[in-house]
Amino acid sequence: MLYYSHGLGEDFNGYGDYFNGHQDDNAICYLTLANVLIHEVNPEAITIAEDVSGMPGLAAPFEDGGYGFDYRLAMNIPDYWIKLIKEKKDEDWHPSGIWWELTNRRAGERTISYCESHDQALVGDKTIIFRLIDADMYWHFRKGDENGAVTRGIALHKMIRLATASTMNGGYLNFMGNEFGHPEWIDFPRDGNGWSYKYARRQWHLVDDKSLCYHWLGDFDQAMLQVLKSVPAIETLPVQEVWHDDGDQVLAYKRGKLVFVFNFSPTKSFPDYGFLVPEGQYEVVLNSDAEAFGGNGFADDSVVHATVPDPLYARDGKGWLKLYIPARSAVVLQRK
């Protein structure tokens, strides 16, 4: 409703495309007044904008000339993950592209980051976990019976959620079971399905069945959120890239006292992979490859990692943090 064309058939490549007279002034005025009224009636209320065009100021305060929404949905992120899964081989998952998509936003507007929503979960599309594993979820999702597709899907599903949640600058959204890899789509009763209620449901009991793999994904989600919440107001802290290498498929960044390290390579594990970080000792607070989360448990998470001094960077107070990073895994460390 922001545009007379409703944004159909339009490309938004620069700021000129947002201020060219195609904008619906009445709709913009209505949305702005609605936000002002909502926050006057209930100062604790939260409004979230859903906009694919990237309209500037949509989530900026009214006092600053914005539309007054508290947050905007980062709608590029779920589209990117689905595109990556559908179109790229695992060997072509480049950390530089992942980093760009996860952090491509205006600093003055808070966003809600999420991996997927109703666009992927409704009938006709597939959720991330179903794109990764497909029908093998029905036949090989019992613990002890996992095949290669299931092992890959579980590993990447954890990494995708951690990367998305840890880079958000406003909030993180789970959607109706994706926190534990809900296996099916949503389909409401309609003429096309004979008015069936079969898929108008979420099977919440799956995560409670300890004989199935779902609880691994659910347990990881809880641990991930606990780690992020351990840093007060983490969403307000800058996300600083430490390292990326598209050849190795390794990405590292820091936020507050936490350091996040990802190895997206499907085949290459790295011993003693080094990053420059503030000197000190670092302990592992989350590892996607831990056996408790359905991983292989290749790394010893009880080890405290001390940085290695380097005279070249001593003036900056930095040293080399050297880690063993298994393939298809992510680890979060905290400076002691």
mmCIF file of N, CA and C in Angstrom, residues 217-284:
data_model
loop_
_atom_site.group_PDB
_atom_site.id
_atom_site.type_symbol
_atom_site.label_atom_id
_atom_site.label_comp_id
_atom_site.label_asym_id
_atom_site.label_seq_id
_atom_site.Cartn_x
_atom_site.Cartn_y
_atom_site.Cartn_z
ATOM 1 N N LEU A 217 17.169 -30.418 17.483
ATOM 2 C CA LEU A 217 17.021 -29.073 16.925
ATOM 3 C C LEU A 217 16.366 -28.136 17.931
ATOM 4 N N GLY A 218 15.369 -28.640 18.655
ATOM 5 C CA GLY A 218 14.717 -27.820 19.671
ATOM 6 C C GLY A 218 15.638 -27.483 20.827
ATOM 7 N N ASP A 219 16.434 -28.450 21.264
ATOM 8 C CA ASP A 219 17.384 -28.200 22.351
ATOM 9 C C ASP A 219 18.435 -27.177 21.922
ATOM 10 N N PHE A 220 18.867 -27.271 20.667
ATOM 11 C CA PHE A 220 19.839 -26.298 20.169
ATOM 12 C C PHE A 220 19.242 -24.900 20.162
ATOM 13 N N ASP A 221 17.988 -24.786 19.764
ATOM 14 C CA ASP A 221 17.337 -23.476 19.720
ATOM 15 C C ASP A 221 17.299 -22.848 21.109
ATOM 16 N N GLN A 222 16.959 -23.637 22.112
ATOM 17 C CA GLN A 222 16.914 -23.120 23.477
ATOM 18 C C GLN A 222 18.297 -22.677 23.946
ATOM 19 N N ALA A 223 19.303 -23.497 23.661
ATOM 20 C CA ALA A 223 20.665 -23.147 24.073
ATOM 21 C C ALA A 223 21.156 -21.906 23.345
ATOM 22 N N MET A 224 20.830 -21.802 22.065
ATOM 23 C CA MET A 224 21.240 -20.642 21.273
ATOM 24 C C MET A 224 20.644 -19.352 21.835
ATOM 25 N N LEU A 225 19.357 -19.369 22.118
ATOM 26 C CA LEU A 225 18.711 -18.173 22.650
ATOM 27 C C LEU A 225 19.246 -17.826 24.037
ATOM 28 N N GLN A 226 19.553 -18.838 24.826
ATOM 29 C CA GLN A 226 20.115 -18.594 26.158
ATOM 30 C C GLN A 226 21.468 -17.898 26.061
ATOM 31 N N VAL A 227 22.301 -18.322 25.109
ATOM 32 C CA VAL A 227 23.610 -17.694 24.918
ATOM 33 C C VAL A 227 23.443 -16.245 24.476
ATOM 34 N N LEU A 228 22.550 -15.999 23.527
ATOM 35 C CA LEU A 228 22.352 -14.634 23.039
ATOM 36 C C LEU A 228 21.797 -13.730 24.137
ATOM 37 N N LYS A 229 20.897 -14.263 24.948
ATOM 38 C CA LYS A 229 20.315 -13.467 26.023
ATOM 39 C C LYS A 229 21.296 -13.222 27.164
ATOM 40 N N SER A 230 22.396 -13.971 27.193
ATOM 41 C CA SER A 230 23.387 -13.777 28.255
ATOM 42 C C SER A 230 24.138 -12.462 28.096
ATOM 43 N N VAL A 231 24.051 -11.863 26.919
ATOM 44 C CA VAL A 231 24.678 -10.562 26.665
ATOM 45 C C VAL A 231 23.581 -9.505 26.701
ATOM 46 N N PRO A 232 23.567 -8.626 27.688
ATOM 47 C CA PRO A 232 22.502 -7.629 27.792
ATOM 48 C C PRO A 232 22.397 -6.776 26.527
ATOM 49 N N ALA A 233 21.168 -6.649 26.024
ATOM 50 C CA ALA A 233 20.886 -5.811 24.850
ATOM 51 C C ALA A 233 21.821 -6.123 23.686
ATOM 52 N N ILE A 234 22.020 -7.408 23.413
ATOM 53 C CA ILE A 234 22.959 -7.799 22.353
ATOM 54 C C ILE A 234 22.542 -7.237 21.005
ATOM 55 N N GLU A 235 21.228 -7.038 20.818
ATOM 56 C CA GLU A 235 20.752 -6.538 19.524
ATOM 57 C C GLU A 235 21.213 -5.113 19.236
ATOM 58 N N THR A 236 21.657 -4.397 20.267
ATOM 59 C CA THR A 236 22.124 -3.023 20.069
ATOM 60 C C THR A 236 23.628 -2.943 19.839
ATOM 61 N N LEU A 237 24.330 -4.046 20.040
ATOM 62 C CA LEU A 237 25.786 -4.044 19.900
ATOM 63 C C LEU A 237 26.185 -4.232 18.444
ATOM 64 N N PRO A 238 27.271 -3.608 18.016
ATOM 65 C CA PRO A 238 27.709 -3.776 16.622
ATOM 66 C C PRO A 238 28.154 -5.205 16.339
ATOM 67 N N VAL A 239 27.881 -5.658 15.124
ATOM 68 C CA VAL A 239 28.352 -6.963 14.660
ATOM 69 C C VAL A 239 29.608 -6.706 13.833
ATOM 70 N N GLN A 240 30.746 -7.183 14.315
ATOM 71 C CA GLN A 240 32.030 -6.871 13.688
ATOM 72 C C GLN A 240 32.623 -8.119 13.044
ATOM 73 N N GLU A 241 32.811 -8.048 11.742
ATOM 74 C CA GLU A 241 33.410 -9.184 11.043
ATOM 75 C C GLU A 241 34.873 -9.317 11.442
ATOM 76 N N VAL A 242 35.273 -10.526 11.780
ATOM 77 C CA VAL A 242 36.658 -10.832 12.128
ATOM 78 C C VAL A 242 37.393 -11.419 10.935
ATOM 79 N N TRP A 243 36.696 -12.287 10.199
ATOM 80 C CA TRP A 243 37.361 -12.991 9.099
ATOM 81 C C TRP A 243 36.329 -13.672 8.212
ATOM 82 N N HIS A 244 36.597 -13.690 6.919
ATOM 83 C CA HIS A 244 35.884 -14.614 6.041
ATOM 84 C C HIS A 244 36.821 -15.064 4.935
ATOM 85 N N ASP A 245 36.642 -16.288 4.502
ATOM 86 C CA ASP A 245 37.432 -16.852 3.410
ATOM 87 C C ASP A 245 36.501 -17.740 2.589
ATOM 88 N N ASP A 246 36.178 -17.291 1.377
ATOM 89 C CA ASP A 246 35.240 -18.042 0.550
ATOM 90 C C ASP A 246 35.821 -19.372 0.089
ATOM 91 N N GLY A 247 37.138 -19.449 -0.022
ATOM 92 C CA GLY A 247 37.766 -20.709 -0.408
ATOM 93 C C GLY A 247 37.632 -21.757 0.675
ATOM 94 N N ASP A 248 37.900 -21.349 1.918
ATOM 95 C CA ASP A 248 37.758 -22.263 3.056
ATOM 96 C C ASP A 248 36.310 -22.388 3.517
ATOM 97 N N GLN A 249 35.469 -21.419 3.114
ATOM 98 C CA GLN A 249 34.068 -21.337 3.548
ATOM 99 C C GLN A 249 33.961 -21.110 5.056
ATOM 100 N N VAL A 250 34.868 -20.290 5.569
ATOM 101 C CA VAL A 250 34.907 -19.985 7.000
ATOM 102 C C VAL A 250 34.516 -18.529 7.222
ATOM 103 N N LEU A 251 33.680 -18.297 8.232
ATOM 104 C CA LEU A 251 33.237 -16.957 8.608
ATOM 105 C C LEU A 251 33.382 -16.804 10.114
ATOM 106 N N ALA A 252 33.898 -15.648 10.544
ATOM 107 C CA ALA A 252 34.003 -15.355 11.976
ATOM 108 C C ALA A 252 33.632 -13.898 12.216
ATOM 109 N N TYR A 253 32.902 -13.653 13.287
ATOM 110 C CA TYR A 253 32.565 -12.282 13.675
ATOM 111 C C TYR A 253 32.371 -12.245 15.185
ATOM 112 N N LYS A 254 32.399 -11.036 15.731
ATOM 113 C CA LYS A 254 32.254 -10.876 17.175
ATOM 114 C C LYS A 254 31.137 -9.901 17.483
ATOM 115 N N ARG A 255 30.560 -10.091 18.646
ATOM 116 C CA ARG A 255 29.500 -9.202 19.114
ATOM 117 C C ARG A 255 29.569 -9.168 20.631
ATOM 118 N N GLY A 256 29.945 -8.014 21.155
ATOM 119 C CA GLY A 256 30.143 -7.945 22.591
ATOM 120 C C GLY A 256 31.250 -8.885 23.021
ATOM 121 N N LYS A 257 30.977 -9.723 24.000
ATOM 122 C CA LYS A 257 31.988 -10.652 24.513
ATOM 123 C C LYS A 257 31.976 -11.991 23.779
ATOM 124 N N LEU A 258 31.118 -12.129 22.770
ATOM 125 C CA LEU A 258 30.974 -13.393 22.055
ATOM 126 C C LEU A 258 31.682 -13.366 20.706
ATOM 127 N N VAL A 259 32.279 -14.494 20.346
ATOM 128 C CA VAL A 259 32.892 -14.689 19.029
ATOM 129 C C VAL A 259 32.185 -15.864 18.359
ATOM 130 N N PHE A 260 31.724 -15.655 17.132
ATOM 131 C CA PHE A 260 30.988 -16.668 16.383
ATOM 132 C C PHE A 260 31.851 -17.143 15.219
ATOM 133 N N VAL A 261 31.997 -18.454 15.082
ATOM 134 C CA VAL A 261 32.838 -19.030 14.034
ATOM 135 C C VAL A 261 32.038 -20.101 13.291
ATOM 136 N N PHE A 262 32.009 -20.002 11.961
ATOM 137 C CA PHE A 262 31.262 -20.939 11.125
ATOM 138 C C PHE A 262 32.189 -21.563 10.089
ATOM 139 N N ASN A 263 32.044 -22.854 9.891
ATOM 140 C CA ASN A 263 32.714 -23.560 8.799
ATOM 141 C C ASN A 263 31.629 -24.208 7.942
ATOM 142 N N PHE A 264 31.316 -23.575 6.803
ATOM 143 C CA PHE A 264 30.253 -24.073 5.935
ATOM 144 C C PHE A 264 30.734 -25.163 4.983
ATOM 145 N N SER A 265 32.001 -25.466 4.989
ATOM 146 C CA SER A 265 32.515 -26.494 4.089
ATOM 147 C C SER A 265 31.898 -27.853 4.425
ATOM 148 N N PRO A 266 31.437 -28.596 3.417
ATOM 149 C CA PRO A 266 30.865 -29.916 3.681
ATOM 150 C C PRO A 266 31.908 -31.000 3.906
ATOM 151 N N THR A 267 33.159 -30.720 3.553
ATOM 152 C CA THR A 267 34.174 -31.785 3.586
ATOM 153 C C THR A 267 35.442 -31.439 4.350
ATOM 154 N N LYS A 268 35.743 -30.151 4.511
ATOM 155 C CA LYS A 268 37.035 -29.759 5.081
ATOM 156 C C LYS A 268 36.902 -29.326 6.540
ATOM 157 N N SER A 269 37.629 -30.019 7.407
ATOM 158 C CA SER A 269 37.781 -29.591 8.796
ATOM 159 C C SER A 269 39.157 -28.959 8.949
ATOM 160 N N PHE A 270 39.264 -27.997 9.856
ATOM 161 C CA PHE A 270 40.514 -27.245 9.981
ATOM 162 C C PHE A 270 41.054 -27.320 11.407
ATOM 163 N N PRO A 271 42.275 -27.850 11.584
ATOM 164 C CA PRO A 271 42.932 -27.772 12.895
ATOM 165 C C PRO A 271 43.707 -26.457 13.004
ATOM 166 N N ASP A 272 43.675 -25.837 14.161
ATOM 167 C CA ASP A 272 44.466 -24.619 14.420
ATOM 168 C C ASP A 272 44.172 -23.497 13.432
ATOM 169 N N TYR A 273 42.897 -23.302 13.099
ATOM 170 C CA TYR A 273 42.512 -22.182 12.235
ATOM 171 C C TYR A 273 42.546 -20.916 13.081
ATOM 172 N N GLY A 274 43.273 -19.894 12.632
ATOM 173 C CA GLY A 274 43.522 -18.733 13.469
ATOM 174 C C GLY A 274 42.754 -17.485 13.080
ATOM 175 N N PHE A 275 42.331 -16.720 14.105
ATOM 176 C CA PHE A 275 41.672 -15.431 13.933
ATOM 177 C C PHE A 275 42.297 -14.432 14.897
ATOM 178 N N LEU A 276 42.359 -13.184 14.482
ATOM 179 C CA LEU A 276 42.820 -12.117 15.369
ATOM 180 C C LEU A 276 41.648 -11.587 16.180
ATOM 181 N N VAL A 277 41.756 -11.712 17.496
ATOM 182 C CA VAL A 277 40.712 -11.256 18.406
ATOM 183 C C VAL A 277 41.380 -10.574 19.601
ATOM 184 N N PRO A 278 40.636 -9.841 20.422
ATOM 185 C CA PRO A 278 41.222 -9.270 21.636
ATOM 186 C C PRO A 278 41.876 -10.354 22.489
ATOM 187 N N GLU A 279 43.049 -10.057 23.003
ATOM 188 C CA GLU A 279 43.810 -11.047 23.770
ATOM 189 C C GLU A 279 43.032 -11.511 25.004
ATOM 190 N N GLY A 280 43.245 -12.762 25.349
ATOM 191 C CA GLY A 280 42.597 -13.302 26.534
ATOM 192 C C GLY A 280 42.318 -14.782 26.388
ATOM 193 N N GLN A 281 41.478 -15.276 27.282
ATOM 194 C CA GLN A 281 41.074 -16.674 27.254
ATOM 195 C C GLN A 281 39.611 -16.771 26.838
ATOM 196 N N TYR A 282 39.326 -17.766 26.024
ATOM 197 C CA TYR A 282 37.980 -17.933 25.480
ATOM 198 C C TYR A 282 37.471 -19.340 25.774
ATOM 199 N N GLU A 283 36.236 -19.413 26.234
ATOM 200 C CA GLU A 283 35.611 -20.699 26.503
ATOM 201 C C GLU A 283 34.431 -20.905 25.556
ATOM 202 N N VAL A 284 34.187 -22.151 25.205
ATOM 203 C CA VAL A 284 33.086 -22.497 24.305
ATOM 204 C C VAL A 284 31.770 -22.462 25.081
#
